[in-house]
CSV table of C-alpha atoms and ligand atoms in Angstrom, one decimal:
chain,number,residue,atom,x,y,z
A,1,UNK,CA,18.7,17.3,27.2
A,2,UNK,CA,16.8,15.1,24.9
A,3,UNK,CA,19.5,15.3,22.2
A,4,UNK,CA,21.8,13.3,24.4
A,5,UNK,CA,19.3,10.6,25.3
A,6,UNK,CA,19.9,7.3,23.5
A,7,UNK,CA,16.9,6.3,21.4
A,8,UNK,CA,14.7,3.5,22.8
A,9,UNK,CA,13.2,1.1,20.3
A,10,UNK,CA,10.1,-0.8,21.4
A,11,UNK,CA,9.1,-4.3,20.3
A,12,UNK,CA,5.5,-5.2,20.6
A,13,UNK,CA,5.6,-8.2,22.8
A,14,UNK,CA,2.1,-9.6,23.0
A,15,UNK,CA,2.8,-12.6,20.8
A,16,UNK,CA,5.2,-13.9,18.1
A,17,UNK,CA,8.9,-13.7,17.7
A,18,UNK,CA,9.7,-10.5,19.6
A,19,UNK,CA,12.7,-11.9,21.3
A,20,UNK,CA,14.6,-12.5,18.0
A,21,UNK,CA,13.9,-8.8,17.1
A,22,UNK,CA,15.2,-7.7,20.4
A,23,UNK,CA,18.5,-9.5,19.8
A,24,UNK,CA,18.8,-8.2,16.2
A,25,UNK,CA,18.2,-4.6,17.4
A,26,UNK,CA,20.8,-5.0,20.1
A,27,UNK,CA,23.3,-6.3,17.5
A,28,UNK,CA,22.4,-3.2,15.4
A,29,UNK,CA,23.3,-1.0,18.4
A,30,UNK,CA,19.9,0.0,19.8
A,31,UNK,CA,18.4,0.1,23.3
A,32,UNK,CA,15.2,-1.9,23.5
A,33,UNK,CA,12.0,-2.2,25.5
A,34,UNK,CA,9.3,-4.9,25.2
A,35,UNK,CA,6.0,-3.1,24.8
A,36,UNK,CA,2.7,-4.6,26.2
A,37,UNK,CA,0.9,-1.4,27.4
A,38,UNK,CA,0.1,2.1,26.2
A,39,UNK,CA,2.4,3.4,29.0
A,40,UNK,CA,5.3,1.5,27.6
A,41,UNK,CA,4.5,2.6,24.1
A,42,UNK,CA,4.7,6.2,25.3
A,43,UNK,CA,8.3,5.7,26.3
A,44,UNK,CA,9.7,4.5,23.0
A,45,UNK,CA,10.9,6.4,19.9
A,46,UNK,CA,10.1,3.7,17.4
A,47,UNK,CA,8.3,0.3,17.4
A,48,UNK,CA,8.7,-3.1,15.7
A,49,UNK,CA,5.6,-5.3,15.3
A,50,UNK,CA,7.0,-8.8,15.0
A,51,UNK,CA,5.9,-11.9,13.0
A,52,UNK,CA,3.5,-14.3,14.6
A,53,UNK,CA,-0.2,-14.7,14.0
A,54,UNK,CA,-1.9,-11.4,12.9
A,55,UNK,CA,-5.4,-12.5,14.0
A,56,UNK,CA,-4.2,-13.4,17.5
A,57,UNK,CA,-2.2,-10.2,17.8
A,58,UNK,CA,-5.2,-8.2,16.6
A,59,UNK,CA,-7.3,-9.7,19.4
A,60,UNK,CA,-4.6,-9.0,22.0
A,61,UNK,CA,-4.2,-5.4,20.8
A,62,UNK,CA,-8.0,-5.0,21.3
A,63,UNK,CA,-7.9,-6.5,24.8
A,64,UNK,CA,-5.0,-4.2,25.8
A,65,UNK,CA,-6.7,-1.2,24.2
A,66,UNK,CA,-3.7,-0.6,22.0
A,67,UNK,CA,-5.2,-0.1,18.6
A,68,UNK,CA,-5.8,3.6,18.8
A,69,UNK,CA,-2.6,4.4,20.8
A,70,UNK,CA,-0.7,2.6,18.0
A,71,UNK,CA,-2.3,4.6,15.3
A,72,UNK,CA,-1.5,7.9,17.0
A,73,UNK,CA,2.1,6.6,17.7
A,74,UNK,CA,2.6,6.0,14.0
A,75,UNK,CA,1.5,9.5,13.1
A,76,UNK,CA,4.8,10.8,14.5
A,77,UNK,CA,7.1,7.9,15.1
A,78,UNK,CA,8.5,5.1,12.9
A,79,UNK,CA,6.9,1.6,12.9
A,80,UNK,CA,8.4,-1.5,11.3
A,81,UNK,CA,6.1,-4.5,10.8
A,82,UNK,CA,7.5,-7.9,9.8
A,83,UNK,CA,5.2,-10.6,8.3
A,84,UNK,CA,2.2,-10.7,10.7
A,85,UNK,CA,3.4,-7.2,11.7
A,86,UNK,CA,3.2,-6.1,8.1
A,87,UNK,CA,-0.3,-7.5,7.8
A,88,UNK,CA,-1.3,-5.3,10.8
A,89,UNK,CA,0.2,-2.2,9.2
A,90,UNK,CA,-1.6,-2.5,5.9
A,91,UNK,CA,-4.7,-0.5,5.1
A,92,UNK,CA,-6.3,-3.5,3.4
A,93,UNK,CA,-6.0,-7.2,4.4
A,94,UNK,CA,-7.3,-10.1,2.2
A,95,UNK,CA,-7.7,-13.8,2.6
A,96,UNK,CA,-9.6,-13.3,4.7
A,97,UNK,CA,-10.4,-9.7,5.3
A,98,UNK,CA,-9.6,-8.5,8.7
A,99,UNK,CA,-9.2,-5.3,10.6
A,100,UNK,CA,-5.8,-3.6,10.5
A,101,UNK,CA,-4.0,-0.4,11.7
A,102,UNK,CA,-4.1,1.3,8.2
A,103,UNK,CA,-0.6,2.8,8.7
A,104,UNK,CA,0.9,1.8,5.3
A,105,UNK,CA,-0.9,2.2,2.0
A,106,UNK,CA,-0.9,-1.4,0.7
A,107,UNK,CA,-3.2,-4.3,0.1
A,108,UNK,CA,-1.7,-7.5,1.6
A,109,UNK,CA,-2.9,-11.1,1.2
A,110,UNK,CA,-2.3,-13.5,4.1
A,111,UNK,CA,-0.7,-16.9,3.7
A,112,UNK,CA,-0.3,-16.2,0.0
A,113,UNK,CA,2.4,-18.7,-1.0
A,114,UNK,CA,0.0,-21.6,-0.8
A,115,UNK,CA,-0.5,-24.5,1.7
A,116,UNK,CA,2.2,-26.9,0.7
A,117,UNK,CA,5.1,-24.6,0.1
A,118,UNK,CA,4.2,-21.9,2.5
A,119,UNK,CA,7.7,-21.5,4.1
A,120,UNK,CA,11.0,-20.9,2.4
A,121,UNK,CA,14.4,-19.2,2.5
A,122,UNK,CA,15.2,-17.1,-0.6
A,123,UNK,CA,17.9,-14.8,-1.7
A,124,UNK,CA,16.6,-11.3,-2.5
A,125,UNK,CA,18.5,-8.4,-3.7
A,126,UNK,CA,18.8,-5.6,-1.2
A,127,UNK,CA,21.0,-2.5,-1.9
A,128,UNK,CA,22.8,-4.5,-4.6
A,129,UNK,CA,23.8,-7.3,-2.3
A,130,UNK,CA,21.9,-10.5,-1.6
A,131,UNK,CA,19.9,-10.7,1.6
A,132,UNK,CA,18.7,-14.1,2.9
A,133,UNK,CA,15.0,-13.7,3.3
A,134,UNK,CA,13.1,-16.2,5.6
A,135,UNK,CA,9.4,-16.5,4.6
A,136,UNK,CA,7.2,-18.3,7.2
A,137,UNK,CA,3.5,-18.6,6.1
A,138,UNK,CA,4.2,-15.3,4.6
A,139,UNK,CA,1.8,-12.8,3.0
A,140,UNK,CA,2.2,-11.2,-0.4
A,141,UNK,CA,1.9,-7.4,-0.9
A,142,UNK,CA,-0.6,-7.2,-3.8
A,143,UNK,CA,-0.9,-3.4,-4.2
A,144,UNK,CA,1.0,-0.4,-3.0
A,145,UNK,CA,0.0,3.3,-3.0
A,146,UNK,CA,2.0,6.1,-4.6
A,147,UNK,CA,3.7,7.0,-1.3
A,148,UNK,CA,5.3,3.6,-1.0
A,149,UNK,CA,8.8,2.8,-2.1
A,150,UNK,CA,9.8,-0.8,-2.9
A,151,UNK,CA,13.2,-1.7,-1.5
A,152,UNK,CA,13.3,-5.4,-2.3
A,153,UNK,CA,11.3,-7.8,-4.4
A,154,UNK,CA,10.9,-11.6,-4.7
A,155,UNK,CA,9.2,-13.3,-7.6
A,156,UNK,CA,8.0,-9.9,-8.9
A,157,UNK,CA,6.2,-8.7,-5.8
A,158,UNK,CA,7.5,-6.3,-3.1
A,159,UNK,CA,8.8,-8.0,0.1
A,160,UNK,CA,10.4,-4.9,1.7
A,161,UNK,CA,8.8,-1.5,1.4
A,162,UNK,CA,8.9,1.9,3.0
A,163,UNK,CA,6.4,4.7,3.3
A,164,UNK,CA,8.1,7.7,4.8
A,165,UNK,CA,9.3,6.7,8.2
A,166,UNK,CA,7.6,3.3,8.2
A,167,UNK,CA,8.9,0.0,7.1
A,168,UNK,CA,7.3,-3.4,6.3
A,169,UNK,CA,8.7,-6.7,5.3
A,170,UNK,CA,6.9,-10.0,4.4
A,171,UNK,CA,10.0,-11.9,5.5
A,172,UNK,CA,11.8,-12.2,8.9
A,173,UNK,CA,15.0,-10.1,8.9
A,174,UNK,CA,15.4,-10.9,12.6
A,175,UNK,CA,16.2,-14.5,11.9
A,176,UNK,CA,19.4,-14.1,10.0
A,177,UNK,CA,22.7,-12.5,11.1
A,178,UNK,CA,22.4,-9.7,8.6
A,179,UNK,CA,21.3,-6.6,10.4
A,180,UNK,CA,21.1,-4.2,7.4
A,181,UNK,CA,17.3,-4.0,7.5
A,182,UNK,CA,17.3,-3.3,11.3
A,183,UNK,CA,20.0,-0.6,10.7
A,184,UNK,CA,17.8,1.0,8.0
A,185,UNK,CA,15.0,1.2,10.5
A,186,UNK,CA,17.2,2.7,13.2
A,187,UNK,CA,18.3,5.3,10.7
A,188,UNK,CA,14.6,6.5,10.5
A,189,UNK,CA,14.4,7.4,14.2
B,1,LIG,N1,0.5,-16.4,8.5
B,1,LIG,C1,0.6,-15.4,9.6
B,1,LIG,C2,-0.6,-14.4,9.5
B,1,LIG,O1,-1.4,-14.5,8.7
B,1,LIG,C3,1.9,-14.6,9.4
B,1,LIG,C4,3.0,-15.5,9.6
B,1,LIG,C5,4.3,-14.8,10.2
B,1,LIG,O2,4.2,-13.8,10.8
B,1,LIG,N2,5.4,-15.5,10.1
B,1,LIG,O3,-0.8,-13.7,10.4
């Protein structure tokens, strides 16, 4: 019976820091699968798109014919994009403009913290408690649609948002020991 099957969480593993997410998911109590093909995508109940380089990931998604399967996947199952993954989920990408999956109603600007200080660790408030947010050549979410809820902010812009079952963060929650954000994602499955 499907009710007794343990949920399987996929991590898109074409490029970027997918292994750190895999570890964080296991710590949060999930079974995981590295996803590189549409067949593997079919097997999972939710998917994380990790940080890395969104342009490269986009190219690889094209080569692997995964763009359309990912869009259909997101119509029924939760997707969590972190940093480059968040860029891929947006419906509009700036600086420069590039194609994206259009899964979350937001406009996101790549590499938006500037050249010299483009990486940092900052404390953000999440659920009334501090969360250590690691920003690495991070984007900034410039605009969100009415269906988007902001869960955490840094310097007045959203850094963790949800839209229904989907989640996006501009920082890397997989790089700290705090698994609250991964647990939130698991609760959406
Ligand atoms: N700067 C990268 C991009 O634009 C994102 C960086 C990251 O994922 N840490 O795709």
